[in-house]
mmCIF file with all atom_site columns, C-alpha atoms in Angstrom:
data_model
loop_
_atom_site.group_PDB
_atom_site.id
_atom_site.type_symbol
_atom_site.label_atom_id
_atom_site.label_alt_id
_atom_site.label_comp_id
_atom_site.label_asym_id
_atom_site.label_entity_id
_atom_site.label_seq_id
_atom_site.pdbx_PDB_ins_code
_atom_site.Cartn_x
_atom_site.Cartn_y
_atom_site.Cartn_z
_atom_site.occupancy
_atom_site.B_iso_or_equiv
_atom_site.pdbx_formal_charge
_atom_site.auth_seq_id
_atom_site.auth_comp_id
_atom_site.auth_asym_id
_atom_site.auth_atom_id
_atom_site.pdbx_PDB_model_num
ATOM 1   C CA . UNK A 1 1   ? 63.596 -209.406 -60.126 1.00 70.00 ? 1   UNK A CA 1
ATOM 2   C CA . UNK A 1 2   ? 61.188 -211.115 -62.557 1.00 88.00 ? 2   UNK A CA 1
ATOM 3   C CA . UNK A 1 3   ? 58.506 -213.336 -61.087 1.00 91.00 ? 3   UNK A CA 1
ATOM 4   C CA . UNK A 1 4   ? 58.460 -216.968 -62.197 1.00 93.00 ? 4   UNK A CA 1
ATOM 5   C CA . UNK A 1 5   ? 55.571 -218.453 -64.168 1.00 91.00 ? 5   UNK A CA 1
ATOM 6   C CA . UNK A 1 6   ? 54.143 -220.911 -61.682 1.00 92.00 ? 6   UNK A CA 1
ATOM 7   C CA . UNK A 1 7   ? 50.955 -221.563 -63.670 1.00 92.00 ? 7   UNK A CA 1
ATOM 8   C CA . UNK A 1 8   ? 52.770 -223.812 -66.145 1.00 94.00 ? 8   UNK A CA 1
ATOM 9   C CA . UNK A 1 9   ? 53.394 -226.278 -63.289 1.00 95.00 ? 9   UNK A CA 1
ATOM 10  C CA . UNK A 1 10  ? 49.825 -226.483 -61.961 1.00 93.00 ? 10  UNK A CA 1
ATOM 11  C CA . UNK A 1 11  ? 49.532 -230.004 -63.377 1.00 95.00 ? 11  UNK A CA 1
ATOM 12  C CA . UNK A 1 12  ? 51.519 -231.179 -60.322 1.00 94.00 ? 12  UNK A CA 1
ATOM 13  C CA . UNK A 1 13  ? 48.470 -230.448 -58.116 1.00 90.00 ? 13  UNK A CA 1
ATOM 14  C CA . UNK A 1 14  ? 46.893 -233.698 -59.381 1.00 92.00 ? 14  UNK A CA 1
ATOM 15  C CA . UNK A 1 15  ? 46.310 -236.145 -56.512 1.00 91.00 ? 15  UNK A CA 1
ATOM 16  C CA . UNK A 1 16  ? 48.503 -238.784 -58.170 1.00 92.00 ? 16  UNK A CA 1
ATOM 17  C CA . UNK A 1 17  ? 51.501 -236.526 -57.381 1.00 94.00 ? 17  UNK A CA 1
ATOM 18  C CA . UNK A 1 18  ? 50.743 -236.218 -53.667 1.00 93.00 ? 18  UNK A CA 1
ATOM 19  C CA . UNK A 1 19  ? 54.118 -237.648 -52.554 1.00 95.00 ? 19  UNK A CA 1
ATOM 20  C CA . UNK A 1 20  ? 57.062 -236.963 -54.863 1.00 97.00 ? 20  UNK A CA 1
ATOM 21  C CA . UNK A 1 21  ? 60.765 -236.203 -54.711 1.00 97.00 ? 21  UNK A CA 1
ATOM 22  C CA . UNK A 1 22  ? 62.347 -234.582 -57.755 1.00 98.00 ? 22  UNK A CA 1
ATOM 23  C CA . UNK A 1 23  ? 66.127 -234.179 -57.811 1.00 98.00 ? 23  UNK A CA 1
ATOM 24  C CA . UNK A 1 24  ? 68.317 -232.746 -60.566 1.00 98.00 ? 24  UNK A CA 1
ATOM 25  C CA . UNK A 1 25  ? 72.067 -233.258 -60.893 1.00 98.00 ? 25  UNK A CA 1
ATOM 26  C CA . UNK A 1 26  ? 74.278 -231.287 -63.281 1.00 98.00 ? 26  UNK A CA 1
ATOM 27  C CA . UNK A 1 27  ? 77.857 -232.477 -63.810 1.00 96.00 ? 27  UNK A CA 1
ATOM 28  C CA . UNK A 1 28  ? 77.475 -236.249 -63.362 1.00 97.00 ? 28  UNK A CA 1
ATOM 29  C CA . UNK A 1 29  ? 76.175 -239.164 -65.437 1.00 97.00 ? 29  UNK A CA 1
ATOM 30  C CA . UNK A 1 30  ? 72.880 -240.993 -65.193 1.00 98.00 ? 30  UNK A CA 1
ATOM 31  C CA . UNK A 1 31  ? 74.652 -244.205 -64.166 1.00 98.00 ? 31  UNK A CA 1
ATOM 32  C CA . UNK A 1 32  ? 76.466 -242.301 -61.388 1.00 97.00 ? 32  UNK A CA 1
ATOM 33  C CA . UNK A 1 33  ? 73.124 -241.010 -60.092 1.00 97.00 ? 33  UNK A CA 1
ATOM 34  C CA . UNK A 1 34  ? 71.613 -244.505 -60.108 1.00 97.00 ? 34  UNK A CA 1
ATOM 35  C CA . UNK A 1 35  ? 74.613 -245.863 -58.184 1.00 97.00 ? 35  UNK A CA 1
ATOM 36  C CA . UNK A 1 36  ? 74.399 -242.935 -55.716 1.00 96.00 ? 36  UNK A CA 1
ATOM 37  C CA . UNK A 1 37  ? 70.814 -243.970 -54.965 1.00 96.00 ? 37  UNK A CA 1
ATOM 38  C CA . UNK A 1 38  ? 72.058 -247.504 -54.327 1.00 95.00 ? 38  UNK A CA 1
ATOM 39  C CA . UNK A 1 39  ? 70.933 -249.072 -57.588 1.00 96.00 ? 39  UNK A CA 1
ATOM 40  C CA . UNK A 1 40  ? 72.715 -251.023 -60.298 1.00 97.00 ? 40  UNK A CA 1
ATOM 41  C CA . UNK A 1 41  ? 72.447 -249.270 -63.693 1.00 98.00 ? 41  UNK A CA 1
ATOM 42  C CA . UNK A 1 42  ? 72.623 -252.646 -65.450 1.00 97.00 ? 42  UNK A CA 1
ATOM 43  C CA . UNK A 1 43  ? 69.377 -253.719 -63.771 1.00 96.00 ? 43  UNK A CA 1
ATOM 44  C CA . UNK A 1 44  ? 67.298 -250.764 -64.984 1.00 98.00 ? 44  UNK A CA 1
ATOM 45  C CA . UNK A 1 45  ? 63.920 -251.417 -66.557 1.00 97.00 ? 45  UNK A CA 1
ATOM 46  C CA . UNK A 1 46  ? 61.335 -249.172 -68.134 1.00 98.00 ? 46  UNK A CA 1
ATOM 47  C CA . UNK A 1 47  ? 58.224 -248.205 -66.147 1.00 98.00 ? 47  UNK A CA 1
ATOM 48  C CA . UNK A 1 48  ? 55.731 -245.412 -65.711 1.00 97.00 ? 48  UNK A CA 1
ATOM 49  C CA . UNK A 1 49  ? 55.591 -243.126 -62.678 1.00 98.00 ? 49  UNK A CA 1
ATOM 50  C CA . UNK A 1 50  ? 52.541 -245.013 -61.386 1.00 97.00 ? 50  UNK A CA 1
ATOM 51  C CA . UNK A 1 51  ? 54.262 -248.391 -61.802 1.00 97.00 ? 51  UNK A CA 1
ATOM 52  C CA . UNK A 1 52  ? 57.283 -247.104 -59.848 1.00 97.00 ? 52  UNK A CA 1
ATOM 53  C CA . UNK A 1 53  ? 55.312 -246.444 -56.668 1.00 96.00 ? 53  UNK A CA 1
ATOM 54  C CA . UNK A 1 54  ? 57.410 -246.812 -53.538 1.00 95.00 ? 54  UNK A CA 1
ATOM 55  C CA . UNK A 1 55  ? 55.537 -248.673 -50.844 1.00 93.00 ? 55  UNK A CA 1
ATOM 56  C CA . UNK A 1 56  ? 56.969 -248.906 -47.371 1.00 90.00 ? 56  UNK A CA 1
ATOM 57  C CA . UNK A 1 57  ? 55.427 -252.333 -46.824 1.00 91.00 ? 57  UNK A CA 1
ATOM 58  C CA . UNK A 1 58  ? 57.958 -255.060 -45.958 1.00 89.00 ? 58  UNK A CA 1
ATOM 59  C CA . UNK A 1 59  ? 59.162 -256.789 -49.106 1.00 88.00 ? 59  UNK A CA 1
ATOM 60  C CA . UNK A 1 60  ? 57.797 -254.136 -51.482 1.00 92.00 ? 60  UNK A CA 1
ATOM 61  C CA . UNK A 1 61  ? 60.259 -252.853 -54.082 1.00 93.00 ? 61  UNK A CA 1
ATOM 62  C CA . UNK A 1 62  ? 61.688 -249.313 -53.915 1.00 95.00 ? 62  UNK A CA 1
ATOM 63  C CA . UNK A 1 63  ? 62.413 -247.475 -57.174 1.00 97.00 ? 63  UNK A CA 1
ATOM 64  C CA . UNK A 1 64  ? 64.061 -244.383 -58.675 1.00 98.00 ? 64  UNK A CA 1
ATOM 65  C CA . UNK A 1 65  ? 63.304 -243.159 -62.180 1.00 98.00 ? 65  UNK A CA 1
ATOM 66  C CA . UNK A 1 66  ? 65.940 -241.291 -64.175 1.00 98.00 ? 66  UNK A CA 1
ATOM 67  C CA . UNK A 1 67  ? 66.321 -239.435 -67.427 1.00 98.00 ? 67  UNK A CA 1
ATOM 68  C CA . UNK A 1 68  ? 68.855 -237.105 -69.003 1.00 98.00 ? 68  UNK A CA 1
ATOM 69  C CA . UNK A 1 69  ? 67.727 -233.625 -70.054 1.00 97.00 ? 69  UNK A CA 1
ATOM 70  C CA . UNK A 1 70  ? 70.514 -231.540 -71.560 1.00 95.00 ? 70  UNK A CA 1
ATOM 71  C CA . UNK A 1 71  ? 73.392 -231.626 -69.084 1.00 95.00 ? 71  UNK A CA 1
ATOM 72  C CA . UNK A 1 72  ? 71.133 -232.581 -66.159 1.00 97.00 ? 72  UNK A CA 1
ATOM 73  C CA . UNK A 1 73  ? 70.120 -235.938 -64.780 1.00 98.00 ? 73  UNK A CA 1
ATOM 74  C CA . UNK A 1 74  ? 66.601 -235.997 -63.370 1.00 98.00 ? 74  UNK A CA 1
ATOM 75  C CA . UNK A 1 75  ? 65.736 -238.463 -60.597 1.00 98.00 ? 75  UNK A CA 1
ATOM 76  C CA . UNK A 1 76  ? 62.076 -238.924 -59.683 1.00 98.00 ? 76  UNK A CA 1
ATOM 77  C CA . UNK A 1 77  ? 60.668 -240.927 -56.784 1.00 97.00 ? 77  UNK A CA 1
ATOM 78  C CA . UNK A 1 78  ? 56.973 -241.728 -56.498 1.00 97.00 ? 78  UNK A CA 1
ATOM 79  C CA . UNK A 1 79  ? 56.473 -241.719 -52.715 1.00 96.00 ? 79  UNK A CA 1
ATOM 80  C CA . UNK A 1 80  ? 60.230 -241.760 -52.122 1.00 93.00 ? 80  UNK A CA 1
ATOM 81  C CA . UNK A 1 81  ? 62.602 -239.545 -50.212 1.00 93.00 ? 81  UNK A CA 1
ATOM 82  C CA . UNK A 1 82  ? 66.216 -240.438 -51.077 1.00 92.00 ? 82  UNK A CA 1
ATOM 83  C CA . UNK A 1 83  ? 66.725 -237.404 -53.317 1.00 92.00 ? 83  UNK A CA 1
ATOM 84  C CA . UNK A 1 84  ? 66.065 -235.146 -50.355 1.00 89.00 ? 84  UNK A CA 1
ATOM 85  C CA . UNK A 1 85  ? 68.134 -237.115 -47.829 1.00 82.00 ? 85  UNK A CA 1
ATOM 86  C CA . UNK A 1 86  ? 71.600 -235.861 -48.673 1.00 81.00 ? 86  UNK A CA 1
ATOM 87  C CA . UNK A 1 87  ? 73.758 -238.677 -47.426 1.00 81.00 ? 87  UNK A CA 1
ATOM 88  C CA . UNK A 1 88  ? 75.953 -241.460 -48.744 1.00 82.00 ? 88  UNK A CA 1
ATOM 89  C CA . UNK A 1 89  ? 76.358 -241.584 -52.498 1.00 88.00 ? 89  UNK A CA 1
ATOM 90  C CA . UNK A 1 90  ? 74.092 -238.619 -53.168 1.00 92.00 ? 90  UNK A CA 1
ATOM 91  C CA . UNK A 1 91  ? 76.105 -236.432 -50.813 1.00 92.00 ? 91  UNK A CA 1
ATOM 92  C CA . UNK A 1 92  ? 79.293 -237.465 -52.615 1.00 93.00 ? 92  UNK A CA 1
ATOM 93  C CA . UNK A 1 93  ? 77.781 -236.385 -55.956 1.00 94.00 ? 93  UNK A CA 1
ATOM 94  C CA . UNK A 1 94  ? 76.748 -232.991 -54.561 1.00 94.00 ? 94  UNK A CA 1
ATOM 95  C CA . UNK A 1 95  ? 80.409 -232.310 -53.781 1.00 94.00 ? 95  UNK A CA 1
ATOM 96  C CA . UNK A 1 96  ? 81.232 -232.135 -57.481 1.00 94.00 ? 96  UNK A CA 1
ATOM 97  C CA . UNK A 1 97  ? 77.983 -231.134 -59.149 1.00 95.00 ? 97  UNK A CA 1
ATOM 98  C CA . UNK A 1 98  ? 75.099 -228.717 -59.083 1.00 97.00 ? 98  UNK A CA 1
ATOM 99  C CA . UNK A 1 99  ? 72.177 -230.320 -57.305 1.00 97.00 ? 99  UNK A CA 1
ATOM 100 C CA . UNK A 1 100 ? 68.619 -229.247 -56.614 1.00 97.00 ? 100 UNK A CA 1
ATOM 101 C CA . UNK A 1 101 ? 65.770 -231.188 -55.034 1.00 97.00 ? 101 UNK A CA 1
ATOM 102 C CA . UNK A 1 102 ? 62.307 -230.779 -53.647 1.00 97.00 ? 102 UNK A CA 1
ATOM 103 C CA . UNK A 1 103 ? 60.174 -233.291 -51.750 1.00 96.00 ? 103 UNK A CA 1
ATOM 104 C CA . UNK A 1 104 ? 56.598 -233.262 -50.555 1.00 94.00 ? 104 UNK A CA 1
ATOM 105 C CA . UNK A 1 105 ? 54.154 -235.691 -49.020 1.00 90.00 ? 105 UNK A CA 1
ATOM 106 C CA . UNK A 1 106 ? 51.092 -235.647 -46.811 1.00 82.00 ? 106 UNK A CA 1
ATOM 107 C CA . UNK A 1 107 ? 53.198 -236.186 -43.704 1.00 81.00 ? 107 UNK A CA 1
ATOM 108 C CA . UNK A 1 108 ? 55.569 -233.243 -43.574 1.00 79.00 ? 108 UNK A CA 1
ATOM 109 C CA . UNK A 1 109 ? 57.028 -230.035 -44.922 1.00 85.00 ? 109 UNK A CA 1
ATOM 110 C CA . UNK A 1 110 ? 58.321 -229.297 -48.378 1.00 92.00 ? 110 UNK A CA 1
ATOM 111 C CA . UNK A 1 111 ? 62.124 -229.179 -48.163 1.00 93.00 ? 111 UNK A CA 1
ATOM 112 C CA . UNK A 1 112 ? 63.891 -227.404 -51.026 1.00 95.00 ? 112 UNK A CA 1
ATOM 113 C CA . UNK A 1 113 ? 67.637 -227.862 -51.368 1.00 95.00 ? 113 UNK A CA 1
ATOM 114 C CA . UNK A 1 114 ? 70.147 -226.356 -53.813 1.00 96.00 ? 114 UNK A CA 1
ATOM 115 C CA . UNK A 1 115 ? 73.868 -227.214 -53.614 1.00 96.00 ? 115 UNK A CA 1
ATOM 116 C CA . UNK A 1 116 ? 76.720 -226.151 -55.889 1.00 96.00 ? 116 UNK A CA 1
ATOM 117 C CA . UNK A 1 117 ? 79.949 -228.169 -55.609 1.00 95.00 ? 117 UNK A CA 1
ATOM 118 C CA . UNK A 1 118 ? 79.342 -228.960 -51.942 1.00 94.00 ? 118 UNK A CA 1
ATOM 119 C CA . UNK A 1 119 ? 78.217 -225.450 -50.944 1.00 95.00 ? 119 UNK A CA 1
ATOM 120 C CA . UNK A 1 120 ? 74.619 -225.215 -49.732 1.00 93.00 ? 120 UNK A CA 1
ATOM 121 C CA . UNK A 1 121 ? 73.086 -222.253 -51.559 1.00 94.00 ? 121 UNK A CA 1
ATOM 122 C CA . UNK A 1 122 ? 69.469 -222.837 -50.471 1.00 94.00 ? 122 UNK A CA 1
ATOM 123 C CA . UNK A 1 123 ? 67.941 -224.987 -47.750 1.00 93.00 ? 123 UNK A CA 1
ATOM 124 C CA . UNK A 1 124 ? 64.408 -224.083 -46.711 1.00 92.00 ? 124 UNK A CA 1
ATOM 125 C CA . UNK A 1 125 ? 60.885 -225.385 -46.158 1.00 91.00 ? 125 UNK A CA 1
ATOM 126 C CA . UNK A 1 126 ? 58.641 -224.039 -48.919 1.00 91.00 ? 126 UNK A CA 1
ATOM 127 C CA . UNK A 1 127 ? 55.528 -224.868 -46.903 1.00 88.00 ? 127 UNK A CA 1
ATOM 128 C CA . UNK A 1 128 ? 56.744 -222.440 -44.237 1.00 87.00 ? 128 UNK A CA 1
ATOM 129 C CA . UNK A 1 129 ? 57.230 -219.702 -46.849 1.00 85.00 ? 129 UNK A CA 1
ATOM 130 C CA . UNK A 1 130 ? 53.739 -220.300 -48.241 1.00 83.00 ? 130 UNK A CA 1
ATOM 131 C CA . UNK A 1 131 ? 52.318 -219.955 -44.730 1.00 82.00 ? 131 UNK A CA 1
ATOM 132 C CA . UNK A 1 132 ? 54.004 -216.595 -44.251 1.00 82.00 ? 132 UNK A CA 1
ATOM 133 C CA . UNK A 1 133 ? 57.009 -217.965 -42.333 1.00 80.00 ? 133 UNK A CA 1
ATOM 134 C CA . UNK A 1 134 ? 60.700 -217.514 -42.930 1.00 75.00 ? 134 UNK A CA 1
ATOM 135 C CA . UNK A 1 135 ? 61.331 -220.897 -44.550 1.00 77.00 ? 135 UNK A CA 1
ATOM 136 C CA . UNK A 1 136 ? 63.035 -222.225 -41.438 1.00 79.00 ? 136 UNK A CA 1
ATOM 137 C CA . UNK A 1 137 ? 66.231 -223.070 -43.263 1.00 71.00 ? 137 UNK A CA 1
ATOM 138 C CA . UNK A 1 138 ? 69.641 -221.675 -43.745 1.00 76.00 ? 138 UNK A CA 1
ATOM 139 C CA . UNK A 1 139 ? 70.260 -220.214 -46.220 1.00 76.00 ? 139 UNK A CA 1
ATOM 140 C CA . UNK A 1 140 ? 67.062 -218.847 -47.760 1.00 86.00 ? 140 UNK A CA 1
ATOM 141 C CA . UNK A 1 141 ? 68.314 -216.827 -50.741 1.00 90.00 ? 141 UNK A CA 1
ATOM 142 C CA . UNK A 1 142 ? 66.658 -213.703 -52.083 1.00 90.00 ? 142 UNK A CA 1
ATOM 143 C CA . UNK A 1 143 ? 65.663 -215.469 -55.331 1.00 91.00 ? 143 UNK A CA 1
ATOM 144 C CA . UNK A 1 144 ? 62.938 -217.438 -53.547 1.00 90.00 ? 144 UNK A CA 1
ATOM 145 C CA . UNK A 1 145 ? 60.918 -214.201 -53.639 1.00 89.00 ? 145 UNK A CA 1
ATOM 146 C CA . UNK A 1 146 ? 60.497 -214.737 -57.385 1.00 91.00 ? 146 UNK A CA 1
ATOM 147 C CA . UNK A 1 147 ? 57.385 -216.656 -56.325 1.00 89.00 ? 147 UNK A CA 1
ATOM 148 C CA . UNK A 1 148 ? 54.412 -215.049 -54.568 1.00 84.00 ? 148 UNK A CA 1
ATOM 149 C CA . UNK A 1 149 ? 54.209 -217.904 -52.054 1.00 83.00 ? 149 UNK A CA 1
ATOM 150 C CA . UNK A 1 150 ? 50.846 -217.053 -50.513 1.00 73.00 ? 150 UNK A CA 1
ATOM 151 C CA . UNK A 1 151 ? 49.136 -216.978 -53.926 1.00 65.00 ? 151 UNK A CA 1
ATOM 152 C CA . UNK A 1 152 ? 50.278 -220.294 -55.394 1.00 69.00 ? 152 UNK A CA 1
ATOM 153 C CA . UNK A 1 153 ? 50.292 -224.029 -55.006 1.00 87.00 ? 153 UNK A CA 1
ATOM 154 C CA . UNK A 1 154 ? 53.510 -224.880 -53.123 1.00 92.00 ? 154 UNK A CA 1
ATOM 155 C CA . UNK A 1 155 ? 54.460 -227.844 -55.304 1.00 94.00 ? 155 UNK A CA 1
ATOM 156 C CA . UNK A 1 156 ? 54.034 -225.842 -58.520 1.00 94.00 ? 156 UNK A CA 1
ATOM 157 C CA . UNK A 1 157 ? 56.085 -222.989 -57.029 1.00 94.00 ? 157 UNK A CA 1
ATOM 158 C CA . UNK A 1 158 ? 58.862 -225.405 -56.080 1.00 95.00 ? 158 UNK A CA 1
ATOM 159 C CA . UNK A 1 159 ? 58.973 -226.897 -59.569 1.00 96.00 ? 159 UNK A CA 1
ATOM 160 C CA . UNK A 1 160 ? 59.204 -223.385 -61.033 1.00 96.00 ? 160 UNK A CA 1
ATOM 161 C CA . UNK A 1 161 ? 62.115 -222.531 -58.705 1.00 95.00 ? 161 UNK A CA 1
ATOM 162 C CA . UNK A 1 162 ? 63.869 -225.855 -59.290 1.00 97.00 ? 162 UNK A CA 1
ATOM 163 C CA . UNK A 1 163 ? 63.471 -225.462 -63.051 1.00 97.00 ? 163 UNK A CA 1
ATOM 164 C CA . UNK A 1 164 ? 64.862 -221.949 -62.841 1.00 96.00 ? 164 UNK A CA 1
ATOM 165 C CA . UNK A 1 165 ? 67.952 -222.648 -60.714 1.00 96.00 ? 165 UNK A CA 1
ATOM 166 C CA . UNK A 1 166 ? 68.832 -225.825 -62.615 1.00 97.00 ? 166 UNK A CA 1
ATOM 167 C CA . UNK A 1 167 ? 67.922 -224.321 -66.019 1.00 96.00 ? 167 UNK A CA 1
ATOM 168 C CA . UNK A 1 168 ? 65.800 -227.357 -66.942 1.00 96.00 ? 168 UNK A CA 1
ATOM 169 C CA . UNK A 1 169 ? 62.053 -227.027 -67.576 1.00 94.00 ? 169 UNK A CA 1
ATOM 170 C CA . UNK A 1 170 ? 60.363 -229.798 -65.594 1.00 97.00 ? 170 UNK A CA 1
ATOM 171 C CA . UNK A 1 171 ? 57.774 -231.426 -67.805 1.00 97.00 ? 171 UNK A CA 1
ATOM 172 C CA . UNK A 1 172 ? 54.557 -233.276 -67.045 1.00 96.00 ? 172 UNK A CA 1
ATOM 173 C CA . UNK A 1 173 ? 55.343 -235.844 -69.749 1.00 97.00 ? 173 UNK A CA 1
ATOM 174 C CA . UNK A 1 174 ? 58.127 -237.218 -67.503 1.00 97.00 ? 174 UNK A CA 1
ATOM 175 C CA . UNK A 1 175 ? 55.402 -238.398 -65.136 1.00 97.00 ? 175 UNK A CA 1
ATOM 176 C CA . UNK A 1 176 ? 53.231 -239.876 -67.881 1.00 95.00 ? 176 UNK A CA 1
ATOM 177 C CA . UNK A 1 177 ? 55.624 -241.844 -70.100 1.00 96.00 ? 177 UNK A CA 1
ATOM 178 C CA . UNK A 1 178 ? 57.780 -244.862 -69.282 1.00 98.00 ? 178 UNK A CA 1
ATOM 179 C CA . UNK A 1 179 ? 61.237 -243.903 -67.998 1.00 98.00 ? 179 UNK A CA 1
ATOM 180 C CA . UNK A 1 180 ? 64.388 -245.737 -66.995 1.00 98.00 ? 180 UNK A CA 1
ATOM 181 C CA . UNK A 1 181 ? 63.468 -247.215 -63.624 1.00 98.00 ? 181 UNK A CA 1
ATOM 182 C CA . UNK A 1 182 ? 65.861 -248.901 -61.227 1.00 98.00 ? 182 UNK A CA 1
ATOM 183 C CA . UNK A 1 183 ? 65.034 -251.022 -58.213 1.00 97.00 ? 183 UNK A CA 1
ATOM 184 C CA . UNK A 1 184 ? 66.959 -249.993 -55.125 1.00 94.00 ? 184 UNK A CA 1
ATOM 185 C CA . UNK A 1 185 ? 68.099 -252.992 -53.095 1.00 87.00 ? 185 UNK A CA 1
ATOM 186 C CA . UNK A 1 186 ? 68.167 -252.751 -49.349 1.00 76.00 ? 186 UNK A CA 1
ATOM 187 C CA . UNK A 1 187 ? 65.068 -250.563 -49.156 1.00 73.00 ? 187 UNK A CA 1
ATOM 188 C CA . UNK A 1 188 ? 62.487 -253.210 -50.038 1.00 63.00 ? 188 UNK A CA 1
#
């Protein structure tokens, strides 16, 4: 089994990416993803990653950024968590699509999830793997060993794995240029 090139994702170690959820959907449209997050595609604006910061202060807006890359829809949350909380509209999409997500923040683990047409293929905590643990999830597929967990930055390793299983190279420019950004009502 070939090891993944984690070095190309080291840019994610920048402090500005300290709390991120990245989710990829293959087999659905961008508008469907926005609606699954609770947003209205007609209300989308354009904003940078920094401008789309999700504050948990009462009255503060909550955002998801989206873009289409090949057959995949990418959803990015700056300090958000919806792409890792498989419920409601997102759960419905995972029943008929390929889906992969990873989330990290200063307050918890690093859950990695990969679902194909409703079947959970991978569900583990990457932080546990990096610390020499078992990943604490079920299942933890053999392909996670394509990363030498103890030798790498966990976030970069997760982006390498997510890119590999979804067949979409995750790019730093997504976090630096304005993207379609949708306010999510009911969270602010």
